[in-house]
Amino acid sequence: MTDVIKPAASCDHGEHGYITDKARYLARLKRIEGQARGVHRMVEDEQYCIDVLTQISALTSALQGVAIGLLEDHLRHCVADAVRAGGDTAEEKIREASQAIGRLVR
């Protein structure tokens, strides 16, 4: 059974940490989308399983790279702002980031 991921609270000031790199993230995700289609074609064409697994590994690494970048942006932006503000918001943002890290390392 998979965990249901509920939407988290946004940054209190309305902008997400990745906003300055949005175009770069979108370009990377577009390449990842192409890689996923390539893996689909490989399976359709009954390519050698090790070759398919190699491409899946590359796809997984690319997704992890995006995830790590987003996490770093979130820590630098939303979490740092919340910590400066202090209080319950800071604790919530730290807990939220810790849970995100936990999902990434599974």
PDB file of N, CA and C in Angstrom:
ATOM      1  N   MET A   1       0.833  -1.170   0.000  1.00  0.00           N
ATOM      2  CA  MET A   1       0.000   0.000   0.000  1.00  0.00           C
ATOM      3  C   MET A   1       0.884   1.242   0.000  1.00  0.00           C
ATOM      4  N   THR A   2       0.556   2.228  -0.844  1.00  0.00           N
ATOM      5  CA  THR A   2       1.361   3.440  -0.913  1.00  0.00           C
ATOM      6  C   THR A   2       0.787   4.497  -0.001  1.00  0.00           C
ATOM      7  N   ASP A   3       1.669   5.345   0.490  1.00  0.00           N
ATOM      8  CA  ASP A   3       1.242   6.450   1.338  1.00  0.00           C
ATOM      9  C   ASP A   3       0.564   7.500   0.475  1.00  0.00           C
ATOM     10  N   VAL A   4      -0.480   8.080   1.000  1.00  0.00           N
ATOM     11  CA  VAL A   4      -1.127   9.195   0.333  1.00  0.00           C
ATOM     12  C   VAL A   4      -0.394  10.442   0.769  1.00  0.00           C
ATOM     13  N   ILE A   5       0.063  11.214  -0.198  1.00  0.00           N
ATOM     14  CA  ILE A   5       0.807  12.425   0.110  1.00  0.00           C
ATOM     15  C   ILE A   5      -0.163  13.587   0.039  1.00  0.00           C
ATOM     16  N   LYS A   6      -0.419  14.164   1.198  1.00  0.00           N
ATOM     17  CA  LYS A   6      -1.334  15.304   1.235  1.00  0.00           C
ATOM     18  C   LYS A   6      -0.576  16.568   0.885  1.00  0.00           C
ATOM     19  N   PRO A   7      -1.258  17.526   0.266  1.00  0.00           N
ATOM     20  CA  PRO A   7      -0.578  18.775  -0.053  1.00  0.00           C
ATOM     21  C   PRO A   7      -0.111  19.461   1.227  1.00  0.00           C
ATOM     22  N   ALA A   8       1.100  19.955   1.198  1.00  0.00           N
ATOM     23  CA  ALA A   8       1.661  20.634   2.359  1.00  0.00           C
ATOM     24  C   ALA A   8       1.313  22.113   2.311  1.00  0.00           C
ATOM     25  N   ALA A   9       1.485  22.741   3.424  1.00  0.00           N
ATOM     26  CA  ALA A   9       1.288  24.183   3.471  1.00  0.00           C
ATOM     27  C   ALA A   9       2.343  24.840   2.593  1.00  0.00           C
ATOM     28  N   SER A  10       1.997  25.943   1.990  1.00  0.00           N
ATOM     29  CA  SER A  10       2.957  26.623   1.132  1.00  0.00           C
ATOM     30  C   SER A  10       3.809  27.563   1.976  1.00  0.00           C
ATOM     31  N   CYS A  11       4.767  28.176   1.320  1.00  0.00           N
ATOM     32  CA  CYS A  11       5.567  29.186   2.006  1.00  0.00           C
ATOM     33  C   CYS A  11       4.648  30.334   2.384  1.00  0.00           C
ATOM     34  N   ASP A  12       4.891  30.912   3.517  1.00  0.00           N
ATOM     35  CA  ASP A  12       4.015  31.952   4.034  1.00  0.00           C
ATOM     36  C   ASP A  12       4.017  33.228   3.193  1.00  0.00           C
ATOM     37  N   HIS A  13       5.093  33.461   2.430  1.00  0.00           N
ATOM     38  CA  HIS A  13       5.165  34.701   1.670  1.00  0.00           C
ATOM     39  C   HIS A  13       4.728  34.524   0.218  1.00  0.00           C
ATOM     40  N   GLY A  14       4.184  33.366  -0.135  1.00  0.00           N
ATOM     41  CA  GLY A  14       3.563  33.174  -1.437  1.00  0.00           C
ATOM     42  C   GLY A  14       4.448  32.653  -2.547  1.00  0.00           C
ATOM     43  N   GLU A  15       5.765  32.789  -2.460  1.00  0.00           N
ATOM     44  CA  GLU A  15       6.647  32.283  -3.500  1.00  0.00           C
ATOM     45  C   GLU A  15       7.368  31.045  -3.010  1.00  0.00           C
ATOM     46  N   HIS A  16       7.500  30.083  -3.906  1.00  0.00           N
ATOM     47  CA  HIS A  16       8.236  28.865  -3.579  1.00  0.00           C
ATOM     48  C   HIS A  16       9.721  29.098  -3.844  1.00  0.00           C
ATOM     49  N   GLY A  17      10.554  28.355  -3.146  1.00  0.00           N
ATOM     50  CA  GLY A  17      11.995  28.530  -3.251  1.00  0.00           C
ATOM     51  C   GLY A  17      12.552  28.276  -4.633  1.00  0.00           C
ATOM     52  N   TYR A  18      11.897  27.448  -5.418  1.00  0.00           N
ATOM     53  CA  TYR A  18      12.419  27.091  -6.737  1.00  0.00           C
ATOM     54  C   TYR A  18      12.024  28.087  -7.821  1.00  0.00           C
ATOM     55  N   ILE A  19      11.273  29.113  -7.488  1.00  0.00           N
ATOM     56  CA  ILE A  19      10.714  30.019  -8.491  1.00  0.00           C
ATOM     57  C   ILE A  19      11.797  30.652  -9.366  1.00  0.00           C
ATOM     58  N   THR A  20      12.961  30.949  -8.804  1.00  0.00           N
ATOM     59  CA  THR A  20      14.020  31.566  -9.606  1.00  0.00           C
ATOM     60  C   THR A  20      14.649  30.579 -10.580  1.00  0.00           C
ATOM     61  N   ASP A  21      14.512  29.277 -10.312  1.00  0.00           N
ATOM     62  CA  ASP A  21      15.058  28.239 -11.186  1.00  0.00           C
ATOM     63  C   ASP A  21      13.964  27.464 -11.916  1.00  0.00           C
ATOM     64  N   LYS A  22      12.770  28.017 -11.966  1.00  0.00           N
ATOM     65  CA  LYS A  22      11.629  27.305 -12.538  1.00  0.00           C
ATOM     66  C   LYS A  22      11.904  26.834 -13.963  1.00  0.00           C
ATOM     67  N   ALA A  23      12.450  27.686 -14.800  1.00  0.00           N
ATOM     68  CA  ALA A  23      12.718  27.312 -16.192  1.00  0.00           C
ATOM     69  C   ALA A  23      13.704  26.143 -16.260  1.00  0.00           C
ATOM     70  N   ARG A  24      14.708  26.169 -15.401  1.00  0.00           N
ATOM     71  CA  ARG A  24      15.703  25.081 -15.380  1.00  0.00           C
ATOM     72  C   ARG A  24      15.059  23.774 -14.936  1.00  0.00           C
ATOM     73  N   TYR A  25      14.201  23.843 -13.907  1.00  0.00           N
ATOM     74  CA  TYR A  25      13.508  22.631 -13.457  1.00  0.00           C
ATOM     75  C   TYR A  25      12.589  22.096 -14.547  1.00  0.00           C
ATOM     76  N   LEU A  26      11.871  22.980 -15.207  1.00  0.00           N
ATOM     77  CA  LEU A  26      10.966  22.537 -16.268  1.00  0.00           C
ATOM     78  C   LEU A  26      11.730  21.883 -17.420  1.00  0.00           C
ATOM     79  N   ALA A  27      12.895  22.435 -17.768  1.00  0.00           N
ATOM     80  CA  ALA A  27      13.710  21.844 -18.825  1.00  0.00           C
ATOM     81  C   ALA A  27      14.204  20.454 -18.416  1.00  0.00           C
ATOM     82  N   ARG A  28      14.638  20.322 -17.176  1.00  0.00           N
ATOM     83  CA  ARG A  28      15.100  19.021 -16.692  1.00  0.00           C
ATOM     84  C   ARG A  28      13.965  18.003 -16.679  1.00  0.00           C
ATOM     85  N   LEU A  29      12.778  18.447 -16.247  1.00  0.00           N
ATOM     86  CA  LEU A  29      11.624  17.541 -16.213  1.00  0.00           C
ATOM     87  C   LEU A  29      11.199  17.138 -17.627  1.00  0.00           C
ATOM     88  N   LYS A  30      11.340  18.022 -18.584  1.00  0.00           N
ATOM     89  CA  LYS A  30      11.030  17.702 -19.976  1.00  0.00           C
ATOM     90  C   LYS A  30      11.978  16.607 -20.483  1.00  0.00           C
ATOM     91  N   ARG A  31      13.267  16.726 -20.136  1.00  0.00           N
ATOM     92  CA  ARG A  31      14.233  15.683 -20.530  1.00  0.00           C
ATOM     93  C   ARG A  31      13.891  14.356 -19.856  1.00  0.00           C
ATOM     94  N   ILE A  32      13.502  14.418 -18.594  1.00  0.00           N
ATOM     95  CA  ILE A  32      13.130  13.211 -17.861  1.00  0.00           C
ATOM     96  C   ILE A  32      11.901  12.564 -18.503  1.00  0.00           C
ATOM     97  N   GLU A  33      10.956  13.383 -18.903  1.00  0.00           N
ATOM     98  CA  GLU A  33       9.767  12.875 -19.589  1.00  0.00           C
ATOM     99  C   GLU A  33      10.166  12.135 -20.866  1.00  0.00           C
ATOM    100  N   GLY A  34      11.107  12.691 -21.606  1.00  0.00           N
ATOM    101  CA  GLY A  34      11.609  12.030 -22.809  1.00  0.00           C
ATOM    102  C   GLY A  34      12.294  10.712 -22.483  1.00  0.00           C
ATOM    103  N   GLN A  35      13.064  10.695 -21.394  1.00  0.00           N
ATOM    104  CA  GLN A  35      13.713   9.449 -20.969  1.00  0.00           C
ATOM    105  C   GLN A  35      12.672   8.385 -20.636  1.00  0.00           C
ATOM    106  N   ALA A  36      11.614   8.780 -19.940  1.00  0.00           N
ATOM    107  CA  ALA A  36      10.558   7.828 -19.569  1.00  0.00           C
ATOM    108  C   ALA A  36       9.884   7.266 -20.823  1.00  0.00           C
ATOM    109  N   ARG A  37       9.632   8.126 -21.802  1.00  0.00           N
ATOM    110  CA  ARG A  37       9.062   7.629 -23.065  1.00  0.00           C
ATOM    111  C   ARG A  37      10.019   6.675 -23.754  1.00  0.00           C
ATOM    112  N   GLY A  38      11.318   6.967 -23.660  1.00  0.00           N
ATOM    113  CA  GLY A  38      12.325   6.078 -24.242  1.00  0.00           C
ATOM    114  C   GLY A  38      12.321   4.706 -23.591  1.00  0.00           C
ATOM    115  N   VAL A  39      12.183   4.658 -22.274  1.00  0.00           N
ATOM    116  CA  VAL A  39      12.107   3.373 -21.564  1.00  0.00           C
ATOM    117  C   VAL A  39      10.850   2.616 -22.003  1.00  0.00           C
ATOM    118  N   HIS A  40       9.757   3.335 -22.140  1.00  0.00           N
ATOM    119  CA  HIS A  40       8.504   2.724 -22.598  1.00  0.00           C
ATOM    120  C   HIS A  40       8.703   2.086 -23.972  1.00  0.00           C
ATOM    121  N   ARG A  41       9.353   2.821 -24.880  1.00  0.00           N
ATOM    122  CA  ARG A  41       9.617   2.282 -26.222  1.00  0.00           C
ATOM    123  C   ARG A  41      10.516   1.055 -26.161  1.00  0.00           C
ATOM    124  N   MET A  42      11.504   1.098 -25.280  1.00  0.00           N
ATOM    125  CA  MET A  42      12.422  -0.037 -25.165  1.00  0.00           C
ATOM    126  C   MET A  42      11.665  -1.297 -24.767  1.00  0.00           C
ATOM    127  N   VAL A  43      10.748  -1.168 -23.810  1.00  0.00           N
ATOM    128  CA  VAL A  43       9.956  -2.324 -23.376  1.00  0.00           C
ATOM    129  C   VAL A  43       9.037  -2.764 -24.511  1.00  0.00           C
ATOM    130  N   GLU A  44       8.403  -1.799 -25.178  1.00  0.00           N
ATOM    131  CA  GLU A  44       7.543  -2.125 -26.315  1.00  0.00           C
ATOM    132  C   GLU A  44       8.313  -2.892 -27.386  1.00  0.00           C
ATOM    133  N   ASP A  45       9.550  -2.468 -27.624  1.00  0.00           N
ATOM    134  CA  ASP A  45      10.387  -3.093 -28.658  1.00  0.00           C
ATOM    135  C   ASP A  45      11.139  -4.319 -28.156  1.00  0.00           C
ATOM    136  N   GLU A  46      10.860  -4.704 -26.913  1.00  0.00           N
ATOM    137  CA  GLU A  46      11.455  -5.886 -26.293  1.00  0.00           C
ATOM    138  C   GLU A  46      12.984  -5.848 -26.312  1.00  0.00           C
ATOM    139  N   GLN A  47      13.521  -4.695 -25.917  1.00  0.00           N
ATOM    140  CA  GLN A  47      14.969  -4.536 -25.827  1.00  0.00           C
ATOM    141  C   GLN A  47      15.523  -5.404 -24.696  1.00  0.00           C
ATOM    142  N   TYR A  48      16.808  -5.628 -24.725  1.00  0.00           N
ATOM    143  CA  TYR A  48      17.501  -6.435 -23.726  1.00  0.00           C
ATOM    144  C   TYR A  48      17.255  -5.848 -22.334  1.00  0.00           C
ATOM    145  N   CYS A  49      16.882  -6.696 -21.385  1.00  0.00           N
ATOM    146  CA  CYS A  49      16.459  -6.233 -20.059  1.00  0.00           C
ATOM    147  C   CYS A  49      17.530  -5.416 -19.341  1.00  0.00           C
ATOM    148  N   ILE A  50      18.779  -5.759 -19.480  1.00  0.00           N
ATOM    149  CA  ILE A  50      19.846  -5.011 -18.813  1.00  0.00           C
ATOM    150  C   ILE A  50      19.925  -3.594 -19.383  1.00  0.00           C
ATOM    151  N   ASP A  51      19.707  -3.453 -20.684  1.00  0.00           N
ATOM    152  CA  ASP A  51      19.696  -2.119 -21.284  1.00  0.00           C
ATOM    153  C   ASP A  51      18.530  -1.285 -20.754  1.00  0.00           C
ATOM    154  N   VAL A  52      17.375  -1.910 -20.586  1.00  0.00           N
ATOM    155  CA  VAL A  52      16.205  -1.213 -20.032  1.00  0.00           C
ATOM    156  C   VAL A  52      16.505  -0.799 -18.593  1.00  0.00           C
ATOM    157  N   LEU A  53      17.072  -1.706 -17.814  1.00  0.00           N
ATOM    158  CA  LEU A  53      17.401  -1.400 -16.421  1.00  0.00           C
ATOM    159  C   LEU A  53      18.417  -0.268 -16.323  1.00  0.00           C
ATOM    160  N   THR A  54      19.364  -0.230 -17.244  1.00  0.00           N
ATOM    161  CA  THR A  54      20.351   0.845 -17.264  1.00  0.00           C
ATOM    162  C   THR A  54      19.665   2.193 -17.488  1.00  0.00           C
ATOM    163  N   GLN A  55      18.711   2.224 -18.398  1.00  0.00           N
ATOM    164  CA  GLN A  55      17.982   3.465 -18.664  1.00  0.00           C
ATOM    165  C   GLN A  55      17.089   3.854 -17.490  1.00  0.00           C
ATOM    166  N   ILE A  56      16.504   2.861 -16.839  1.00  0.00           N
ATOM    167  CA  ILE A  56      15.686   3.148 -15.651  1.00  0.00           C
ATOM    168  C   ILE A  56      16.557   3.725 -14.542  1.00  0.00           C
ATOM    169  N   SER A  57      17.761   3.223 -14.408  1.00  0.00           N
ATOM    170  CA  SER A  57      18.694   3.752 -13.408  1.00  0.00           C
ATOM    171  C   SER A  57      19.023   5.218 -13.713  1.00  0.00           C
ATOM    172  N   ALA A  58      19.253   5.528 -14.981  1.00  0.00           N
ATOM    173  CA  ALA A  58      19.547   6.912 -15.373  1.00  0.00           C
ATOM    174  C   ALA A  58      18.341   7.810 -15.100  1.00  0.00           C
ATOM    175  N   LEU A  59      17.157   7.307 -15.377  1.00  0.00           N
ATOM    176  CA  LEU A  59      15.922   8.055 -15.139  1.00  0.00           C
ATOM    177  C   LEU A  59      15.726   8.310 -13.649  1.00  0.00           C
ATOM    178  N   THR A  60      15.972   7.303 -12.847  1.00  0.00           N
ATOM    179  CA  THR A  60      15.857   7.430 -11.391  1.00  0.00           C
ATOM    180  C   THR A  60      16.839   8.475 -10.864  1.00  0.00           C
ATOM    181  N   SER A  61      18.068   8.444 -11.356  1.00  0.00           N
ATOM    182  CA  SER A  61      19.077   9.424 -10.931  1.00  0.00           C
ATOM    183  C   SER A  61      18.670  10.835 -11.316  1.00  0.00           C
ATOM    184  N   ALA A  62      18.104  10.989 -12.506  1.00  0.00           N
ATOM    185  CA  ALA A  62      17.669  12.312 -12.951  1.00  0.00           C
ATOM    186  C   ALA A  62      16.548  12.833 -12.060  1.00  0.00           C
ATOM    187  N   LEU A  63      15.598  11.985 -11.728  1.00  0.00           N
ATOM    188  CA  LEU A  63      14.503  12.392 -10.835  1.00  0.00           C
ATOM    189  C   LEU A  63      15.029  12.733  -9.445  1.00  0.00           C
ATOM    190  N   GLN A  64      15.966  11.945  -8.961  1.00  0.00           N
ATOM    191  CA  GLN A  64      16.550  12.235  -7.647  1.00  0.00           C
ATOM    192  C   GLN A  64      17.276  13.574  -7.661  1.00  0.00           C
ATOM    193  N   GLY A  65      17.924  13.891  -8.767  1.00  0.00           N
ATOM    194  CA  GLY A  65      18.601  15.179  -8.884  1.00  0.00           C
ATOM    195  C   GLY A  65      17.627  16.342  -8.780  1.00  0.00           C
ATOM    196  N   VAL A  66      16.482  16.220  -9.445  1.00  0.00           N
ATOM    197  CA  VAL A  66      15.454  17.256  -9.356  1.00  0.00           C
ATOM    198  C   VAL A  66      14.937  17.344  -7.924  1.00  0.00           C
ATOM    199  N   ALA A  67      14.672  16.195  -7.319  1.00  0.00           N
ATOM    200  CA  ALA A  67      14.144  16.177  -5.952  1.00  0.00           C
ATOM    201  C   ALA A  67      15.113  16.831  -4.977  1.00  0.00           C
ATOM    202  N   ILE A  68      16.386  16.526  -5.085  1.00  0.00           N
ATOM    203  CA  ILE A  68      17.393  17.108  -4.192  1.00  0.00           C
ATOM    204  C   ILE A  68      17.470  18.623  -4.399  1.00  0.00           C
ATOM    205  N   GLY A  69      17.426  19.056  -5.644  1.00  0.00           N
ATOM    206  CA  GLY A  69      17.448  20.489  -5.921  1.00  0.00           C
ATOM    207  C   GLY A  69      16.255  21.204  -5.319  1.00  0.00           C
ATOM    208  N   LEU A  70      15.066  20.617  -5.477  1.00  0.00           N
ATOM    209  CA  LEU A  70      13.864  21.210  -4.900  1.00  0.00           C
ATOM    210  C   LEU A  70      13.934  21.240  -3.380  1.00  0.00           C
ATOM    211  N   LEU A  71      14.456  20.171  -2.802  1.00  0.00           N
ATOM    212  CA  LEU A  71      14.594  20.119  -1.351  1.00  0.00           C
ATOM    213  C   LEU A  71      15.563  21.199  -0.860  1.00  0.00           C
ATOM    214  N   GLU A  72      16.692  21.349  -1.538  1.00  0.00           N
ATOM    215  CA  GLU A  72      17.652  22.388  -1.152  1.00  0.00           C
ATOM    216  C   GLU A  72      17.023  23.770  -1.252  1.00  0.00           C
ATOM    217  N   ASP A  73      16.292  24.018  -2.337  1.00  0.00           N
ATOM    218  CA  ASP A  73      15.615  25.307  -2.484  1.00  0.00           C
ATOM    219  C   ASP A  73      14.605  25.522  -1.360  1.00  0.00           C
ATOM    220  N   HIS A  74      13.878  24.477  -1.023  1.00  0.00           N
ATOM    221  CA  HIS A  74      12.883  24.577   0.051  1.00  0.00           C
ATOM    222  C   HIS A  74      13.556  24.896   1.387  1.00  0.00           C
ATOM    223  N   LEU A  75      14.663  24.219   1.673  1.00  0.00           N
ATOM    224  CA  LEU A  75      15.370  24.463   2.930  1.00  0.00           C
ATOM    225  C   LEU A  75      15.907  25.890   2.987  1.00  0.00           C
ATOM    226  N   ARG A  76      16.496  26.356   1.889  1.00  0.00           N
ATOM    227  CA  ARG A  76      17.084  27.700   1.862  1.00  0.00           C
ATOM    228  C   ARG A  76      16.036  28.802   1.911  1.00  0.00           C
ATOM    229  N   HIS A  77      14.872  28.503   1.396  1.00  0.00           N
ATOM    230  CA  HIS A  77      13.863  29.545   1.236  1.00  0.00           C
ATOM    231  C   HIS A  77      12.783  29.428   2.320  1.00  0.00           C
ATOM    232  N   CYS A  78      11.925  28.456   2.193  1.00  0.00           N
ATOM    233  CA  CYS A  78      10.751  28.331   3.082  1.00  0.00           C
ATOM    234  C   CYS A  78      11.148  27.986   4.518  1.00  0.00           C
ATOM    235  N   VAL A  79      12.026  27.010   4.679  1.00  0.00           N
ATOM    236  CA  VAL A  79      12.397  26.590   6.032  1.00  0.00           C
ATOM    237  C   VAL A  79      13.218  27.673   6.719  1.00  0.00           C
ATOM    238  N   ALA A  80      14.178  28.245   6.015  1.00  0.00           N
ATOM    239  CA  ALA A  80      15.003  29.300   6.622  1.00  0.00           C
ATOM    240  C   ALA A  80      14.148  30.494   7.042  1.00  0.00           C
ATOM    241  N   ASP A  81      13.196  30.885   6.190  1.00  0.00           N
ATOM    242  CA  ASP A  81      12.301  31.998   6.548  1.00  0.00           C
ATOM    243  C   ASP A  81      11.477  31.659   7.786  1.00  0.00           C
ATOM    244  N   ALA A  82      10.972  30.426   7.845  1.00  0.00           N
ATOM    245  CA  ALA A  82      10.152  30.011   8.989  1.00  0.00           C
ATOM    246  C   ALA A  82      10.980  29.968  10.272  1.00  0.00           C
ATOM    247  N   VAL A  83      12.211  29.510  10.169  1.00  0.00           N
ATOM    248  CA  VAL A  83      13.084  29.450  11.347  1.00  0.00           C
ATOM    249  C   VAL A  83      13.384  30.861  11.850  1.00  0.00           C
ATOM    250  N   ARG A  84      13.625  31.784  10.917  1.00  0.00           N
ATOM    251  CA  ARG A  84      13.864  33.176  11.331  1.00  0.00           C
ATOM    252  C   ARG A  84      12.644  33.744  12.057  1.00  0.00           C
ATOM    253  N   ALA A  85      11.438  33.357  11.581  1.00  0.00           N
ATOM    254  CA  ALA A  85      10.205  33.840  12.212  1.00  0.00           C
ATOM    255  C   ALA A  85       9.961  33.151  13.557  1.00  0.00           C
ATOM    256  N   GLY A  86      10.420  31.898  13.673  1.00  0.00           N
ATOM    257  CA  GLY A  86      10.280  31.153  14.919  1.00  0.00           C
ATOM    258  C   GLY A  86       8.875  30.627  15.152  1.00  0.00           C
ATOM    259  N   GLY A  87       8.664  30.070  16.319  1.00  0.00           N
ATOM    260  CA  GLY A  87       7.349  29.596  16.726  1.00  0.00           C
ATOM    261  C   GLY A  87       6.930  28.293  16.077  1.00  0.00           C
ATOM    262  N   ASP A  88       5.618  28.079  16.087  1.00  0.00           N
ATOM    263  CA  ASP A  88       5.053  26.832  15.566  1.00  0.00           C
ATOM    264  C   ASP A  88       5.299  26.647  14.074  1.00  0.00           C
ATOM    265  N   THR A  89       5.323  27.729  13.336  1.00  0.00           N
ATOM    266  CA  THR A  89       5.562  27.641  11.895  1.00  0.00           C
ATOM    267  C   THR A  89       6.927  27.034  11.622  1.00  0.00           C
ATOM    268  N   ALA A  90       7.925  27.439  12.389  1.00  0.00           N
ATOM    269  CA  ALA A  90       9.273  26.906  12.217  1.00  0.00           C
ATOM    270  C   ALA A  90       9.283  25.407  12.467  1.00  0.00           C
ATOM    271  N   GLU A  91       8.660  24.989  13.555  1.00  0.00           N
ATOM    272  CA  GLU A  91       8.614  23.557  13.873  1.00  0.00           C
ATOM    273  C   GLU A  91       7.898  22.771  12.774  1.00  0.00           C
ATOM    274  N   GLU A  92       6.812  23.326  12.256  1.00  0.00           N
ATOM    275  CA  GLU A  92       6.051  22.662  11.192  1.00  0.00           C
ATOM    276  C   GLU A  92       6.886  22.517   9.918  1.00  0.00           C
ATOM    277  N   LYS A  93       7.597  23.561   9.533  1.00  0.00           N
ATOM    278  CA  LYS A  93       8.422  23.517   8.319  1.00  0.00           C
ATOM    279  C   LYS A  93       9.569  22.529   8.473  1.00  0.00           C
ATOM    280  N   ILE A  94      10.165  22.455   9.644  1.00  0.00           N
ATOM    281  CA  ILE A  94      11.241  21.491   9.887  1.00  0.00           C
ATOM    282  C   ILE A  94      10.692  20.075   9.824  1.00  0.00           C
ATOM    283  N   ARG A  95       9.538  19.835  10.445  1.00  0.00           N
ATOM    284  CA  ARG A  95       8.916  18.511  10.407  1.00  0.00           C
ATOM    285  C   ARG A  95       8.544  18.131   8.969  1.00  0.00           C
ATOM    286  N   GLU A  96       7.986  19.073   8.240  1.00  0.00           N
ATOM    287  CA  GLU A  96       7.604  18.860   6.848  1.00  0.00           C
ATOM    288  C   GLU A  96       8.828  18.480   5.995  1.00  0.00           C
ATOM    289  N   ALA A  97       9.942  19.204   6.181  1.00  0.00           N
ATOM    290  CA  ALA A  97      11.164  18.915   5.436  1.00  0.00           C
ATOM    291  C   ALA A  97      11.720  17.542   5.820  1.00  0.00           C
ATOM    292  N   SER A  98      11.678  17.212   7.095  1.00  0.00           N
ATOM    293  CA  SER A  98      12.161  15.904   7.547  1.00  0.00           C
ATOM    294  C   SER A  98      11.341  14.773   6.935  1.00  0.00           C
ATOM    295  N   GLN A  99      10.032  14.960   6.856  1.00  0.00           N
ATOM    296  CA  GLN A  99       9.176  13.946   6.245  1.00  0.00           C
ATOM    297  C   GLN A  99       9.462  13.807   4.753  1.00  0.00           C
ATOM    298  N   ALA A 100       9.719  14.913   4.089  1.00  0.00           N
ATOM    299  CA  ALA A 100      10.065  14.866   2.665  1.00  0.00           C
ATOM    300  C   ALA A 100      11.368  14.107   2.452  1.00  0.00           C
ATOM    301  N   ILE A 101      12.348  14.366   3.312  1.00  0.00           N
ATOM    302  CA  ILE A 101      13.623  13.648   3.229  1.00  0.00           C
ATOM    303  C   ILE A 101      13.389  12.153   3.442  1.00  0.00           C
ATOM    304  N   GLY A 102      12.554  11.819   4.422  1.00  0.00           N
ATOM    305  CA  GLY A 102      12.236  10.421   4.693  1.00  0.00           C
ATOM    306  C   GLY A 102      11.622   9.740   3.475  1.00  0.00           C
ATOM    307  N   ARG A 103      10.739  10.436   2.758  1.00  0.00           N
ATOM    308  CA  ARG A 103      10.134   9.845   1.553  1.00  0.00           C
ATOM    309  C   ARG A 103      11.166   9.659   0.458  1.00  0.00           C
ATOM    310  N   LEU A 104      12.121  10.570   0.373  1.00  0.00           N
ATOM    311  CA  LEU A 104      13.141  10.483  -0.679  1.00  0.00           C
ATOM    312  C   LEU A 104      14.120   9.328  -0.452  1.00  0.00           C
ATOM    313  N   VAL A 105      14.390   9.013   0.789  1.00  0.00           N
ATOM    314  CA  VAL A 105      15.381   7.965   1.059  1.00  0.00           C
ATOM    315  C   VAL A 105      14.789   6.555   1.129  1.00  0.00           C
ATOM    316  N   ARG A 106      13.509   6.446   1.008  1.00  0.00           N
ATOM    317  CA  ARG A 106      12.890   5.105   0.995  1.00  0.00           C
ATOM    318  C   ARG A 106      13.211   4.353  -0.242  1.00  0.00           C
TER     319      ARG A 106
END
